[in-house]
Each structure stands twice: as structure tokens, then as C-alpha cells.
Coordinates of C-alpha atoms in Angstrom, one line a residue:
X7 CA 10.0 0.6 6.3
X8 CA 7.4 0.4 9.1
X9 CA 4.5 0.1 6.6
X10 CA 6.2 -2.8 4.8
X11 CA 6.9 -4.5 8.2
X12 CA 3.2 -4.2 9.2
X13 CA 2.1 -5.8 5.9
X14 CA 4.6 -8.6 6.1
X15 CA 3.9 -9.4 9.8
X16 CA 0.2 -10.2 9.2
X17 CA -0.2 -13.9 9.8
X18 CA -2.1 -14.9 6.7
X19 CA -2.2 -13.7 3.1
X20 CA -5.8 -12.5 3.5
X21 CA -4.7 -10.4 6.5
X22 CA -1.8 -9.0 4.6
X23 CA -4.1 -7.9 1.8
X24 CA -6.3 -6.2 4.4
X25 CA -3.4 -4.3 5.9
X26 CA -2.1 -3.3 2.5
X27 CA -5.6 -2.0 1.6
X28 CA -5.8 -0.1 4.8
X29 CA -2.5 1.7 4.2
X30 CA -3.5 2.3 0.6
X31 CA -6.7 4.1 1.8
X32 CA -4.7 6.1 4.3
X33 CA -2.3 7.2 1.5
X34 CA -5.2 8.3 -0.6
X35 CA -6.7 10.3 2.2
X36 CA -3.3 11.9 2.9
X37 CA -3.0 12.8 -0.7
X38 CA -6.4 14.4 -0.7
X39 CA -5.6 16.6 2.3
X40 CA -2.3 17.5 0.6
X41 CA -0.1 15.8 3.2
X42 CA 2.3 14.7 0.5
X43 CA 5.3 13.8 2.7
X44 CA 3.4 11.2 4.7
X45 CA 1.7 9.9 1.6
X46 CA 5.0 9.3 -0.1
X47 CA 6.3 7.5 3.0
X48 CA 3.4 5.1 3.0
X49 CA 3.6 4.6 -0.8
X50 CA 7.3 3.9 -0.4
X51 CA 6.6 1.2 2.2
X52 CA 3.9 -0.3 0.0
X53 CA 6.3 -0.3 -2.9
X54 CA 8.9 -2.3 -1.0
X55 CA 10.2 -5.3 -3.0
X56 CA 9.3 -7.7 -0.2
X57 CA 5.7 -6.5 -0.2
X58 CA 5.4 -6.6 -4.0
X59 CA 6.4 -10.3 -4.1
X60 CA 3.4 -11.3 -2.0
X61 CA 1.3 -13.6 -4.2
X62 CA -2.1 -12.7 -2.7
X63 CA -1.6 -9.0 -3.4
X64 CA -0.5 -9.7 -7.0
X65 CA -3.8 -11.5 -7.6
X66 CA -5.9 -8.7 -6.2
X67 CA -4.1 -6.1 -8.3
X68 CA -3.6 -3.6 -5.5
X69 CA -0.4 -2.5 -7.3
X70 CA -2.5 -1.0 -10.1
X71 CA -4.1 1.4 -7.6
X72 CA -0.7 2.2 -6.1
X73 CA 0.6 3.2 -9.6
X74 CA -2.3 5.6 -9.9
X75 CA -1.2 7.4 -6.8
X76 CA 2.4 7.4 -8.0
X77 CA 1.4 9.2 -11.2
X78 CA 0.7 12.4 -9.2
X79 CA 4.3 12.6 -7.9

């Protein structure tokens, strides 16, 4: 829930996309070092319905990258 809150609290759509991208990179790094619990928590926050409804993120297609990470679970 904290991850979703951080994305949604960004003042502008461009800033929201940057925060989303930052957390996505963190989740990828956590996955690589096999810290699956923390990775799943971040992915859960990024998969939040409120975050998925953001128009700017839908255009950038970050959710395709998120699906790639979810395949491994």
C-alpha cells in the first residue's frame, strides 16, 4: 500500500511515471538478488487498481514490464 501511495502522491503524471519506474527497477533488482518477499510487496503496490488507472502510465506501457516480472511467481 505504501508503494501505491507514493506513486499516487506525485504531483504530476510525469512524476508519477518516474516514481513507478523507480519502484519497477527496485523490484527487478530485488528479484535478481532473490529477495522475493520484498519484490512481491512492491509488485503488489504497483498492481494496485488505483495505480493501474493512471492514464500516463497506461500510455507508457509500464504494465507490460510488470507482467513480465509477475510471470516468475
